[in-house]
Each structure stands twice: as structure tokens, then as C-alpha cells.
Tab-separated table of C-alpha atoms in Angstrom:
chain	number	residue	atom	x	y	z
F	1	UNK	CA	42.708	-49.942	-10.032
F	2	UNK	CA	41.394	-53.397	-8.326
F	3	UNK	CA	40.518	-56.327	-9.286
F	4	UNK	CA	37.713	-56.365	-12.241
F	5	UNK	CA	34.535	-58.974	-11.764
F	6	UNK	CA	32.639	-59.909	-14.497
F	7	UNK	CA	28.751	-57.960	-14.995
F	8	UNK	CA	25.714	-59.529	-14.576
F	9	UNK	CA	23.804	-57.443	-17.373
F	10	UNK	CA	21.747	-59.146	-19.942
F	11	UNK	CA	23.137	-60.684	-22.993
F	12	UNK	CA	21.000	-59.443	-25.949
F	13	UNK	CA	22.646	-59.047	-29.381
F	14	UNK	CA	19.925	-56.989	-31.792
F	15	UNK	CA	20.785	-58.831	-35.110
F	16	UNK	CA	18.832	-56.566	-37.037
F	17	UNK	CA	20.953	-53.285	-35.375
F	18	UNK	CA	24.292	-55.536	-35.860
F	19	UNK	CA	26.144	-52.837	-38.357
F	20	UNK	CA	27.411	-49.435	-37.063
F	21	UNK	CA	25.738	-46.307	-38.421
F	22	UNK	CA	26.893	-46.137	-42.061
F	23	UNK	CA	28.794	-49.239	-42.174
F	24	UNK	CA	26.772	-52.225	-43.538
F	25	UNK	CA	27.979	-55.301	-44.708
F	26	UNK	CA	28.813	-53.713	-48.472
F	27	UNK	CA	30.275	-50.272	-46.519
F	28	UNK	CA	32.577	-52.855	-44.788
F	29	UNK	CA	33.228	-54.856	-47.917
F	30	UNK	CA	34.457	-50.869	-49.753
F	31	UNK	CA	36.385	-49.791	-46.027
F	32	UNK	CA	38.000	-53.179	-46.275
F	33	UNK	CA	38.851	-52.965	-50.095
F	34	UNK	CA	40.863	-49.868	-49.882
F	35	UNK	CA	42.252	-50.672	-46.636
F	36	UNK	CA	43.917	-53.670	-47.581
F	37	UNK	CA	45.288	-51.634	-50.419
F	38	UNK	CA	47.381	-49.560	-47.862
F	39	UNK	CA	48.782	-52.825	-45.995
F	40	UNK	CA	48.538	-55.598	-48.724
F	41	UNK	CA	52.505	-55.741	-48.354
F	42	UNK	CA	52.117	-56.428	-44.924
F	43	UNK	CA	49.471	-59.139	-45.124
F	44	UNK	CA	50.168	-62.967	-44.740
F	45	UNK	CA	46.926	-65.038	-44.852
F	46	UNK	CA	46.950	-67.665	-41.859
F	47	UNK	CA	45.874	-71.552	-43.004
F	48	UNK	CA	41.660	-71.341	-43.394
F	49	UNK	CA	40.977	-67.703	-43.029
F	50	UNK	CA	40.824	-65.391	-45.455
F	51	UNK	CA	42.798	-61.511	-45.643
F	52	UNK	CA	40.453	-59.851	-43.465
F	53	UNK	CA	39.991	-62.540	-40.786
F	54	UNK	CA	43.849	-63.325	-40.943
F	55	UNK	CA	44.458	-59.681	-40.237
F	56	UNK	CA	41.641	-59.184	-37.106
F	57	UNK	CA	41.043	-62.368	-36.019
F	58	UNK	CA	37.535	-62.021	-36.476
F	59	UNK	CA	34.456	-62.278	-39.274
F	60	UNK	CA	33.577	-59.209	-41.129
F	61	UNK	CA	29.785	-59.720	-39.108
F	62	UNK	CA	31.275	-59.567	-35.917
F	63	UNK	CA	33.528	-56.712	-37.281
F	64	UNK	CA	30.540	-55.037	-38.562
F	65	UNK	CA	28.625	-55.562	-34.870
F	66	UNK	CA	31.446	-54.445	-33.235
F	67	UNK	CA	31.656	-51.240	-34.979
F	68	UNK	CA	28.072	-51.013	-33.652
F	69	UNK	CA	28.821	-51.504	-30.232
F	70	UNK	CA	31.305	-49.211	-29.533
F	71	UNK	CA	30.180	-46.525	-32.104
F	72	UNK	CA	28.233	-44.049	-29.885
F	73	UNK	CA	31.710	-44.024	-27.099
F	74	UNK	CA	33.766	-43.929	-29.495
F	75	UNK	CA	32.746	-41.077	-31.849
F	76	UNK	CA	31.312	-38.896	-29.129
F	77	UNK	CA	35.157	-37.707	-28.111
F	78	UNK	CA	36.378	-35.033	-29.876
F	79	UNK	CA	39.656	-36.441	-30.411
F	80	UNK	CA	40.943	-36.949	-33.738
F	81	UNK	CA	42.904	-39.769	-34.992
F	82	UNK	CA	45.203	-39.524	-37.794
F	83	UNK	CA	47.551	-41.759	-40.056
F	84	UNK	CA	50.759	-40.531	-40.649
F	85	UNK	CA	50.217	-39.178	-44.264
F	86	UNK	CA	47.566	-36.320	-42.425
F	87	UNK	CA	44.575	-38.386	-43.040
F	88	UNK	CA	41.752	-38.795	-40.366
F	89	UNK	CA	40.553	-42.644	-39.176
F	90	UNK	CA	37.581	-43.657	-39.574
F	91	UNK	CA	35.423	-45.047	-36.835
F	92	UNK	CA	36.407	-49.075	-39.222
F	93	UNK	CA	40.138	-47.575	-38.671
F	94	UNK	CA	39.804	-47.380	-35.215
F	95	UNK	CA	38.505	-50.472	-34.499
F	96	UNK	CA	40.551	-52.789	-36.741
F	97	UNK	CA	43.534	-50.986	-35.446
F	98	UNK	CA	42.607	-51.795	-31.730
F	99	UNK	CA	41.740	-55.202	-33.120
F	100	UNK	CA	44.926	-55.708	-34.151
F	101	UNK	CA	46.610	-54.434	-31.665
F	102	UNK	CA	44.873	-57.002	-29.222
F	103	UNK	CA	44.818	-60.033	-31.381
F	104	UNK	CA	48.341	-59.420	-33.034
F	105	UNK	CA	50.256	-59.114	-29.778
F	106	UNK	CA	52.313	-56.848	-31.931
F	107	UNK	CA	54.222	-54.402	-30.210
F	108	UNK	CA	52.620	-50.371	-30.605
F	109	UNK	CA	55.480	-49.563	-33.070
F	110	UNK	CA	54.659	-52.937	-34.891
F	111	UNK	CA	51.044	-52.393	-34.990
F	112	UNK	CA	51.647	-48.254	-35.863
F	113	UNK	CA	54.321	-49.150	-38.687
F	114	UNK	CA	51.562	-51.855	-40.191
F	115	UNK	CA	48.450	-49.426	-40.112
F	116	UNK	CA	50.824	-46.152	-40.671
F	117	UNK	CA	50.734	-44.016	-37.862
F	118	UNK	CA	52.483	-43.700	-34.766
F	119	UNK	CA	53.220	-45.607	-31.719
F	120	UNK	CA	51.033	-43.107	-29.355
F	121	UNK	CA	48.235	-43.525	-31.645
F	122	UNK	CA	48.109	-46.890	-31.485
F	123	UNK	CA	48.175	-46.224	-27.589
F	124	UNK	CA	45.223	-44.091	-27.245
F	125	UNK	CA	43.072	-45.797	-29.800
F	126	UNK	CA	43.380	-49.443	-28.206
F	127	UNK	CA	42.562	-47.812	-24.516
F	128	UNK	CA	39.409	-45.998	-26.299
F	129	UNK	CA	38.132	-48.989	-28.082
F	130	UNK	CA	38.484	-51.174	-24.586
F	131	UNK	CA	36.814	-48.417	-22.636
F	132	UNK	CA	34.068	-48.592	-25.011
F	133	UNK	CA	33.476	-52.270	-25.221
F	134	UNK	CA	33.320	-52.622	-21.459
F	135	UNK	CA	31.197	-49.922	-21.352
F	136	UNK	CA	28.873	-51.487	-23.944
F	137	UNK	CA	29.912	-55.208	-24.326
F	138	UNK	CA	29.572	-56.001	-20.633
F	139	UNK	CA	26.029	-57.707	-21.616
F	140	UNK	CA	28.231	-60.668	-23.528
F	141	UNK	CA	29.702	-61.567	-20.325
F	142	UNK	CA	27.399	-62.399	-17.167
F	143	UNK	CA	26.175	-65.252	-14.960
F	144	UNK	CA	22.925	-67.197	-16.705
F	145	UNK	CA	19.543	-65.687	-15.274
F	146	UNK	CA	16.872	-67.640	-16.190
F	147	UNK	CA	15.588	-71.239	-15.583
F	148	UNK	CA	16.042	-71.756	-19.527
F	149	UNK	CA	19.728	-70.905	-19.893
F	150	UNK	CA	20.393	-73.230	-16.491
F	151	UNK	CA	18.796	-76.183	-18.128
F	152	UNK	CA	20.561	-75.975	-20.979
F	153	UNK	CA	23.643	-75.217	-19.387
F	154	UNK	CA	22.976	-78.157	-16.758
F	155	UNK	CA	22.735	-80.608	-19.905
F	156	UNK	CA	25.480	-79.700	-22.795
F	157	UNK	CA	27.885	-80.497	-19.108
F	158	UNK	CA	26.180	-83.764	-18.590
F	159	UNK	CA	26.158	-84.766	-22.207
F	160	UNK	CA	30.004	-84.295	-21.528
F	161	UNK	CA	30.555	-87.224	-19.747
F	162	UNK	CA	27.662	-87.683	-17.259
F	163	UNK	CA	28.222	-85.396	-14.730
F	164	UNK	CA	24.813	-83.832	-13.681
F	165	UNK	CA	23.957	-80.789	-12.235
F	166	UNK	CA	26.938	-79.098	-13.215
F	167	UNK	CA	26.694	-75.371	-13.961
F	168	UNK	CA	29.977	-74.504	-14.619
F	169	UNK	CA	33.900	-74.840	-14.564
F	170	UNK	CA	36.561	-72.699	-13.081
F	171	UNK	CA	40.582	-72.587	-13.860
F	172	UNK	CA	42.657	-69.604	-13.503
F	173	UNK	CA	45.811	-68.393	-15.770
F	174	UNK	CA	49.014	-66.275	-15.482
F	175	UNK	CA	48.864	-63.128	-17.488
F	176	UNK	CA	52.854	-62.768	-17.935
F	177	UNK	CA	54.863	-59.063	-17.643
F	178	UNK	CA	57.888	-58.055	-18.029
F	179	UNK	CA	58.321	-55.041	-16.038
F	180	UNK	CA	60.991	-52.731	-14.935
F	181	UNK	CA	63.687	-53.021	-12.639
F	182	UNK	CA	62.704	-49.528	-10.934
F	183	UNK	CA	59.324	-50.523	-10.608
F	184	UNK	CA	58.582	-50.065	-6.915
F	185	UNK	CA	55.564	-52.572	-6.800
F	186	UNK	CA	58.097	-55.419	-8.979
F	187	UNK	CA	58.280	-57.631	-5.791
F	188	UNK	CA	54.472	-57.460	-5.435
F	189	UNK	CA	53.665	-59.680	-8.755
F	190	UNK	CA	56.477	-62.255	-8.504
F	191	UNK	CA	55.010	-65.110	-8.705
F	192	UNK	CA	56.127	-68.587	-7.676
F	193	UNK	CA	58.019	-69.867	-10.732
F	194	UNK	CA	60.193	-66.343	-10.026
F	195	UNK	CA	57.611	-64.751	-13.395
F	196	UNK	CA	56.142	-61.621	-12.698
F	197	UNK	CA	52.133	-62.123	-13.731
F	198	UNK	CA	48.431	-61.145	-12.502
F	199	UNK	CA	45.860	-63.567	-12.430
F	200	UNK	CA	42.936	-64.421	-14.519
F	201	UNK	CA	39.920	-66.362	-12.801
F	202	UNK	CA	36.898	-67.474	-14.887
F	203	UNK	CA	34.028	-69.756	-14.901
F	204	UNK	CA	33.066	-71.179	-18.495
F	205	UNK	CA	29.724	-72.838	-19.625
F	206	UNK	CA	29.548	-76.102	-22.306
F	207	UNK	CA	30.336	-73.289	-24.987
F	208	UNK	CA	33.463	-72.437	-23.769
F	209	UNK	CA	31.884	-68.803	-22.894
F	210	UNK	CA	32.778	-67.017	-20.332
F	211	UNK	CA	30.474	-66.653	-17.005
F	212	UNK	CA	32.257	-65.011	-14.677
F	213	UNK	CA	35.785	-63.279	-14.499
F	214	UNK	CA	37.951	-61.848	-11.666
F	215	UNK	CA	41.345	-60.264	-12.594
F	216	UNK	CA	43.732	-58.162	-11.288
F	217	UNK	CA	45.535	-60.228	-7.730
F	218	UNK	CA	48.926	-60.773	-8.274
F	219	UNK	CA	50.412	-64.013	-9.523
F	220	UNK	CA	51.575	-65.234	-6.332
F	221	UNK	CA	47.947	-65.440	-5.311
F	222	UNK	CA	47.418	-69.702	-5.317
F	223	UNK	CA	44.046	-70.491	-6.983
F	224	UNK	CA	42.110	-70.978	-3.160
F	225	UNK	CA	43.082	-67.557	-2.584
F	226	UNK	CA	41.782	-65.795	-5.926
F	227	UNK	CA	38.788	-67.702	-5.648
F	228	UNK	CA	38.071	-66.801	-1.758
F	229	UNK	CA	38.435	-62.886	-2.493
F	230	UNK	CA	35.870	-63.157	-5.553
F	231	UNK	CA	31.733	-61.956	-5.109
F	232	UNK	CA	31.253	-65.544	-7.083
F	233	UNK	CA	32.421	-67.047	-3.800
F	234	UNK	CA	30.413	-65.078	-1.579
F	235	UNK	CA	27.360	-64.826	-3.123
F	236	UNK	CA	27.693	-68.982	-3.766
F	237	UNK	CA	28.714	-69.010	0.424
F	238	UNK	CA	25.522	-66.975	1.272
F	239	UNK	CA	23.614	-69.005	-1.004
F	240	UNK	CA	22.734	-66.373	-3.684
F	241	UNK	CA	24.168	-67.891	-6.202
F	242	UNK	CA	24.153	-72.136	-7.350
F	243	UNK	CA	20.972	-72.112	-5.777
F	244	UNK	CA	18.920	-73.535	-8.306
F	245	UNK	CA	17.032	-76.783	-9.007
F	246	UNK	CA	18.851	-79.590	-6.660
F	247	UNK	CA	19.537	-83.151	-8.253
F	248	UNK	CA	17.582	-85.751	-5.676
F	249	UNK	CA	19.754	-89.348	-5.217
F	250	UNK	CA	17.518	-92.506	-5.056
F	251	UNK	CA	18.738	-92.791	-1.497
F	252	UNK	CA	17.409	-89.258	-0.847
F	253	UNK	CA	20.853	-87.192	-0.784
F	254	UNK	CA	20.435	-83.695	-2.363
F	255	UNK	CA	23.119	-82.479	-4.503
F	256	UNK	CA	23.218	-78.626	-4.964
F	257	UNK	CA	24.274	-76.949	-7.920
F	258	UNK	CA	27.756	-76.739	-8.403
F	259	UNK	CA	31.020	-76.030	-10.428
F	260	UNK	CA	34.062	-78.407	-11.145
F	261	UNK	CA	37.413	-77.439	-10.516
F	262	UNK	CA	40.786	-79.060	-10.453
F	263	UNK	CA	42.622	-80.203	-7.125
F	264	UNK	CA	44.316	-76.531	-6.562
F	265	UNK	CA	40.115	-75.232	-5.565
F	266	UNK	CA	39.079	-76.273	-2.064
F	267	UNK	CA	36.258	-78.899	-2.044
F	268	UNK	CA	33.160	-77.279	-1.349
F	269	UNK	CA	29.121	-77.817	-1.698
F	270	UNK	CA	28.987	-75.515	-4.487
F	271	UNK	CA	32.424	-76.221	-5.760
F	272	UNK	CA	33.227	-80.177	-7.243
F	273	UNK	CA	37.057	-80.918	-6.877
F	274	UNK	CA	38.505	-84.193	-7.906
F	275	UNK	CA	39.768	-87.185	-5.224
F	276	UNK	CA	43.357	-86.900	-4.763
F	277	UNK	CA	45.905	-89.983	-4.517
F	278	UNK	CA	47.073	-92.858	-6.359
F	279	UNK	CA	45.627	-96.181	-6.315
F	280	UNK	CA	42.098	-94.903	-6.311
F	281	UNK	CA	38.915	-97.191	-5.870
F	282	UNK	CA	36.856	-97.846	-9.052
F	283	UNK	CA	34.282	-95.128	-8.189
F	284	UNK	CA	36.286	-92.869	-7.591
F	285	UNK	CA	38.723	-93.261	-10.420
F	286	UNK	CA	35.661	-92.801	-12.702
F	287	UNK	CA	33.851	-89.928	-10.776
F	288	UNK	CA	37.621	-88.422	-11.532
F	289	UNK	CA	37.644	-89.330	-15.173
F	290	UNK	CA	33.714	-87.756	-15.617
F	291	UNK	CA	35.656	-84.692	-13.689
F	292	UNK	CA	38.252	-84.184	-15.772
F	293	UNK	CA	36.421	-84.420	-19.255
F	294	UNK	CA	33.987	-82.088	-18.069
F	295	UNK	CA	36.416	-79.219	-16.338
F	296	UNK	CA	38.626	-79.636	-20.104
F	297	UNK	CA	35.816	-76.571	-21.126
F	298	UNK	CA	37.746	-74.386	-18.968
F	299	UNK	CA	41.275	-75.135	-19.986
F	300	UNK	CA	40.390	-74.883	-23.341
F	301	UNK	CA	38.590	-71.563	-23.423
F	302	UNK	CA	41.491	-70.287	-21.624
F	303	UNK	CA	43.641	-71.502	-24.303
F	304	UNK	CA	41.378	-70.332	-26.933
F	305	UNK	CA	41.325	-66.927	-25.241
F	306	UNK	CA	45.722	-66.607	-25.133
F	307	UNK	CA	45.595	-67.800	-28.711
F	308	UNK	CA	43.082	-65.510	-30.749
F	309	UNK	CA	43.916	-62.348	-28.354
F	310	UNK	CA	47.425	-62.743	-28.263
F	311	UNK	CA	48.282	-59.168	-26.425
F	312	UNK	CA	47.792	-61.216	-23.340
F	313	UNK	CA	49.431	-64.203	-24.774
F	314	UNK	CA	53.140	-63.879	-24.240
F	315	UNK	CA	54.885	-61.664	-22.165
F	316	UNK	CA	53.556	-58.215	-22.055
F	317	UNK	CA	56.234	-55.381	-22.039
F	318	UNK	CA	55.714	-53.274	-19.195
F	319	UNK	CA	52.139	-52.997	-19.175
F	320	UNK	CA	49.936	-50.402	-17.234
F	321	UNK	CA	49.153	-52.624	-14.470
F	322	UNK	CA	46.520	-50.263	-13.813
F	323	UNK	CA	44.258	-50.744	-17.117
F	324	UNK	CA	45.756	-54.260	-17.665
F	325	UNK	CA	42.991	-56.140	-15.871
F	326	UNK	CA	40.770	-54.315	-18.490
F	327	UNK	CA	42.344	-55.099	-21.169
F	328	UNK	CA	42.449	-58.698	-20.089
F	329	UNK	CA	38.342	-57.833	-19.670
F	330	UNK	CA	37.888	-56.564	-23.041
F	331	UNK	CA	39.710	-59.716	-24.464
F	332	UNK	CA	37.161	-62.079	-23.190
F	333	UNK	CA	33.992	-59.722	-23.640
F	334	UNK	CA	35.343	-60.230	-27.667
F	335	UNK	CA	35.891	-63.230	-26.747
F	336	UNK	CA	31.876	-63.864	-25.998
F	337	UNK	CA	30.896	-61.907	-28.605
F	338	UNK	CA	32.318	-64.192	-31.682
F	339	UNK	CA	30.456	-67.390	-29.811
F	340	UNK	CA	27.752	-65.258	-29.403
F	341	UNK	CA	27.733	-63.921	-33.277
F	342	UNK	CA	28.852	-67.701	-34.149
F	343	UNK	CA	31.679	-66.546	-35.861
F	344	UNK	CA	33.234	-68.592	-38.863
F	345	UNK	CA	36.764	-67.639	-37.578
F	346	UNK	CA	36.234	-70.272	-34.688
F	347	UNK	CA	36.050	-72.813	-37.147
F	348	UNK	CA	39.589	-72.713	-38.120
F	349	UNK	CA	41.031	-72.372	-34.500
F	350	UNK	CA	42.482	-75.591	-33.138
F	351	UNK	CA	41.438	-76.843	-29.964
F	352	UNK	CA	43.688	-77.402	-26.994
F	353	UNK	CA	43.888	-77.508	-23.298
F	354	UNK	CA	47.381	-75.580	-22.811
F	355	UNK	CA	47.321	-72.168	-21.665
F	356	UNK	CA	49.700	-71.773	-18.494
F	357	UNK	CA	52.882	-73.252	-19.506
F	358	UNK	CA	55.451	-74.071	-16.952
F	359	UNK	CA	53.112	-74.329	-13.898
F	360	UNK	CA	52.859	-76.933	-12.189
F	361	UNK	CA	48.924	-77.735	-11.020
F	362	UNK	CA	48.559	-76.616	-7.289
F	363	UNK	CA	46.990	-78.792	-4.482
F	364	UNK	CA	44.550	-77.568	-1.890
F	365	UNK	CA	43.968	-79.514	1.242
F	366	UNK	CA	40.940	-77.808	2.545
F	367	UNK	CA	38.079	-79.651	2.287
F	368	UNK	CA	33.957	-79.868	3.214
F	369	UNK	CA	32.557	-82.373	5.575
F	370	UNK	CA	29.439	-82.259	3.685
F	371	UNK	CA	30.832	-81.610	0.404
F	372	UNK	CA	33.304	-84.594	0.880
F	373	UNK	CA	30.237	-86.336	1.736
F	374	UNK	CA	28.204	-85.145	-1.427
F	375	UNK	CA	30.838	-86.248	-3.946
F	376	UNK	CA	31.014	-89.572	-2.536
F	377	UNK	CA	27.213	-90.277	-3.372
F	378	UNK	CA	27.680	-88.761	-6.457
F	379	UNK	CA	30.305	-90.998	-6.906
F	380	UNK	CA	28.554	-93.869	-6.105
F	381	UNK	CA	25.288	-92.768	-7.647
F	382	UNK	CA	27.429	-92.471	-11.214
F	383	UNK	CA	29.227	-95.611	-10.974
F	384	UNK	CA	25.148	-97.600	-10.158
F	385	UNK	CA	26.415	-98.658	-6.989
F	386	UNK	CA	24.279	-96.361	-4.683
F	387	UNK	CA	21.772	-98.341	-2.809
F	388	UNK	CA	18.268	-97.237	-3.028
């Protein structure tokens, strides 16, 4: 399977359809008060959360409106599910085990020992439930269509630090394997720091949500490369996309809409990368600061995503490479959804900005005349030294 790409669908959550058939908030309360019975020996409450979002990671709303989403796909198979003891899962089951599974990073024995049933179970259940929230949770994840969501996109970035304009921010991320020595394709995903890993690509808004996502390319892919083979970069290259509203400089420059990125992106008209060197000028040194504060939104969601959906988190045991780049899709469609459902769980999360350990940031050398050019105003423009 290739690389996966983000939709473009509309994101529309129907709060008043926001339970699964048969499971409102006081059927998930009973499901969840003679589940726990089954695992309470198992349980251990993180700092913050209570049992249920300790266990799933996740509020029982956005439990509840996840059960609705992915209800029709997957009840409409006519496979059955059972627990060890003969006993068949109920659509809740399914869906906290695959929860758990994803945000545990558990192993499928771990996760089948803690929910009693077996290892294959575990197996077909997770690849269901992702299946069935791409199929219906694509909505949560797409590029901003109207002139509403742009505006307010355009100003939660500049209340950041200043920077205007500014639609977005990219960073990419190793998704780590361990795979096996007879594996014919090994060579193909060793990456530079001799780790075998596929890449993640997104684009985040002020909310830390994510925009746009390409996965799949190999980890020896350097972020110039990811980012050249993505439909983000062609349709923003053809003009069909950061084509909006252009901020006009006192001296008349036009500056497009664009993304930031760090110094491993090329600079482009549509793409903001910082200045590179020591001993900077004052403009620039700012302009970089503004940069940096602003493109910490990526790095940060990233982090956010490794830490609540920890399946992707650590190094993954000879994955499927196959259906990984969906799995990593599903993680940050559930992702969207809890800043979507505003759920309580993010409250407790700690923020921080480290998600790739060990690599080293890349540098790209290629540059636009007229982007170069661009950035400079803007530089000068956020520093009040342009002349009028």
C-alpha cells in the first residue's frame, strides 16, 4: 500500500447523534461498570484521570461518539468476536479493546491477556475499528475550506508571536520498527541513524489539529523529499492551495499565504523557513525567534500524538508495513476528534516539544529567489524597520 494523504471532507460532528445506537451516556456508564469489574485487577489510574480515561485515553463523550462513528462498519460484518470464557463483544468491547490496543502500546498478548481473549482477536478487532474510523472519521482531518476557518486560523498563529498570515506549520517524525532479519524490503526503511522507520508528515493549525498528513516513505526520505512527493506541495506549486487573502507591506510587497517550517524544508513562497547561521542581524534574529514560537504547534502535536497513542510511540514489533501508514492515520483522525469533542483528557496531558529523539534537525540548502526576498520584508516589516 502507498503512501496515505490526509482527506479533504468536511468536519461536522452532529452533537445531538454523538452516542452509538443503544449506548447513551448512562448505557456507557452500565457497559463501563461491569467492564471494569472483569479488569479492575489490571487497572492503575494515571495522575488526573480517572479509571475509564486511564484505561482508553479518552472521555467517556468521545468514547460514546466514537462508538457512533464506527457503529454502522463495524456491526455490518458478520464476524463474531468473543472473550475467552465463550462470551460475544459488544460493539463498547470492540472499541475500547482497539482503544487500548492503540493508546496502550501494549503488545496483542498484553492487550488480549488484559481484556481476556486472545492475541488474534485483538488483531482483527484493532484492523476493523481503524478501517472503520478512516472510513468514517476522515471528516476530522482535512485542509480548512472556508474564509471563516482561514481567519481564524490566520490569527490564533499571529497571536503566537506576531507572525501574520500564517496558515499553518509542518514537521515530520520517525515512526520506529523493529523488523525481521529475513525481511526482504529491511534495507529499504533504514534510515540514517542505522533505525529502521517510515515517515510521518503533517501540517497543524493554532490547535495543535491536524491539517494535512502524508505517511508511508521510508525513513531515509530527508524532510525536502517527503514534502516534494506530497499533493500539499503540488497543489501549493500550482497555486491551488495557500492562495487566499495576501498580507499587503506598507512598501507594497505582497506576502502570500504560507506555512512555517524548520531549516530541514526548502524556502519557498508558500513555505516560511528560518535564516540559517550564527551571528545573525537583529531582524533576522527576531523574524527567527517569531519562527520558532510559532512552528512549536507542530512539534508539540507530534509529541502529543506519540504520547496519548502510544502503538506508534516506541518501537513497533514487526508491523504490517502495509496497514501501518493507516494505523498511523487512524491515530491522528482520534487524535482530531478529542480537540474536536474538547475532551477533558487533554487537560491532564503535559505539553512538550519532543517527539523524534535522537535525530539530529536536517538542513536544506535550496532556496527561493522570491521567497528569500519575501522573508526579508517580512523581516523587516516585523522588526518596524521597513520603509514606507
Amino acid at each position: 500500500m502507498g503512501p496515505i494523504r490526509g482527506s479533504k471532507k468536511k468536519r461536522k460532528i452532529d452533537s445531538e447523534n454523538g452516542l452509538a445506537s443503544g449506548s447513551s451516556e448512562d448505557g456507557s456508564n452500565d457497559w463501563w461498570s461491569e467492564f471494569s469489574k472483569r479488569i479492575v485487577g489490571s487497572l492503575s489510574p494515571s495522575k488526573g484521570l480517572d479509571q475509564f480515561e486511564s484505561v482508553f485515553k479518552v472521555s467517556r463523550k468521545t468514547f460514546n461518539y466514537i462508538c457512533s462513528l464506527v457503529n454502522e462498519p463495524m456491526t455490518s460484518k458478520t464476524s463474531n468476536f468473543m472473550y475467552l470464557n465463550g462470551q460475544s463483544m459488544s460493539l463498547n468491547d470492540q472499541v475500547a479493546l482497539a482503544l487500548r490496543r492503540l493508546s496502550s502500546g501494549d503488545s496483542l498478548i498484553g492487550v488480549g491477556n488484559f481484556f481476556g481473549t486472545n492475541h488474534s482477536t485483538v488483531s482483527q478487532v484493532t484492523w476493523r475499528f481503524v478501517e472503520a474510523i478512516e472510513e468514517r472519521g476522515l471528516h476530522h482531518l482535512q485542509w480548512p475550506t472556508t474564509e471563516e476557518e482561514f481567519t481564524q486560523i490566520k490569527s490564533k498563529f499571529e497571536n503566537i508571536r506576531g507572525l501574520p498570515n500564517c496558515c499553518g506549520a509542518i514537521d515530520t517524525s520517525h515512526i520506529m520498527m523493529l523488523l525481521s532479519a529475513s525481511d526482504r524490503t529491511i534495507d529499504v526503511w533504514l534510515d540514517r541513524k542505522d533505525n529502521h522507520s517510515m515517515m510521518l508528515q503533517v501540517i497543524v493549525d493554532p490547535d495543535m489539529r491536524f491539517r494535512d498528513v502524508v505517511t508511508g516513505y521510508p525513513g531515509k526520505m530527508d524532510d525536502a523529499s517527503v514534502l516534494q512527493k506530497s499533493s500539499f506541495h503540488d497543489l501549493s506549486e500550482k497555486g491551488e492551495r495557500l492562495n487566499g487573502k495576501k498580507l499587503k507591506l506598507p512598501e507594497g510587497t505582497e506576502i502570500r499565504e504560507y506555512i512555517v517550517g524548520d531549516s530541514g524544508f526548502p524556502l519557498l513562497p508558500w513555505l516560511l523557513t528560518p535564516y540559517q547561521g550564527r551571528d545573525l542581524p537583529e531582524t533576522k534574529t527576531e523574524f527567527n525567534k517569531r519562527h520558532f514560537a510559532t512552528k512549536l504547534v507542530a512539534q508539540r502535536a507530534l509529541a502529543r500524538l506519540k504520547d496519548v497513542w502510544r502503538v506508534i510511540h516506541g518501537v513497533m514489533w514487526r508491523p504490517d508495513k502495509n496497514r501501518l501508514p493507516r494505523v498511523i492515520l487512524a491515530c491522528c483522525i482520534l487524535h482530531n476528534i478529542m480537540i474536536d469533542m474538547e475532551d477533558d483528557a487533554l487537560d491532564e496531558l503535559t505539553l512538550t516539544n519532543q517527539h523524534d529523539s535522537g535525530y539530529r534537525p536536517e538542513f536544506c540548502d535550496m532556496a527561493d529567489t522570491n521567497a528569500s526576498i519575501s522573508r526579508d520584508k517580512l523581516a523587516l516589516y516585523l522588526s518596524g524597520r521597513l520603509a514606507v
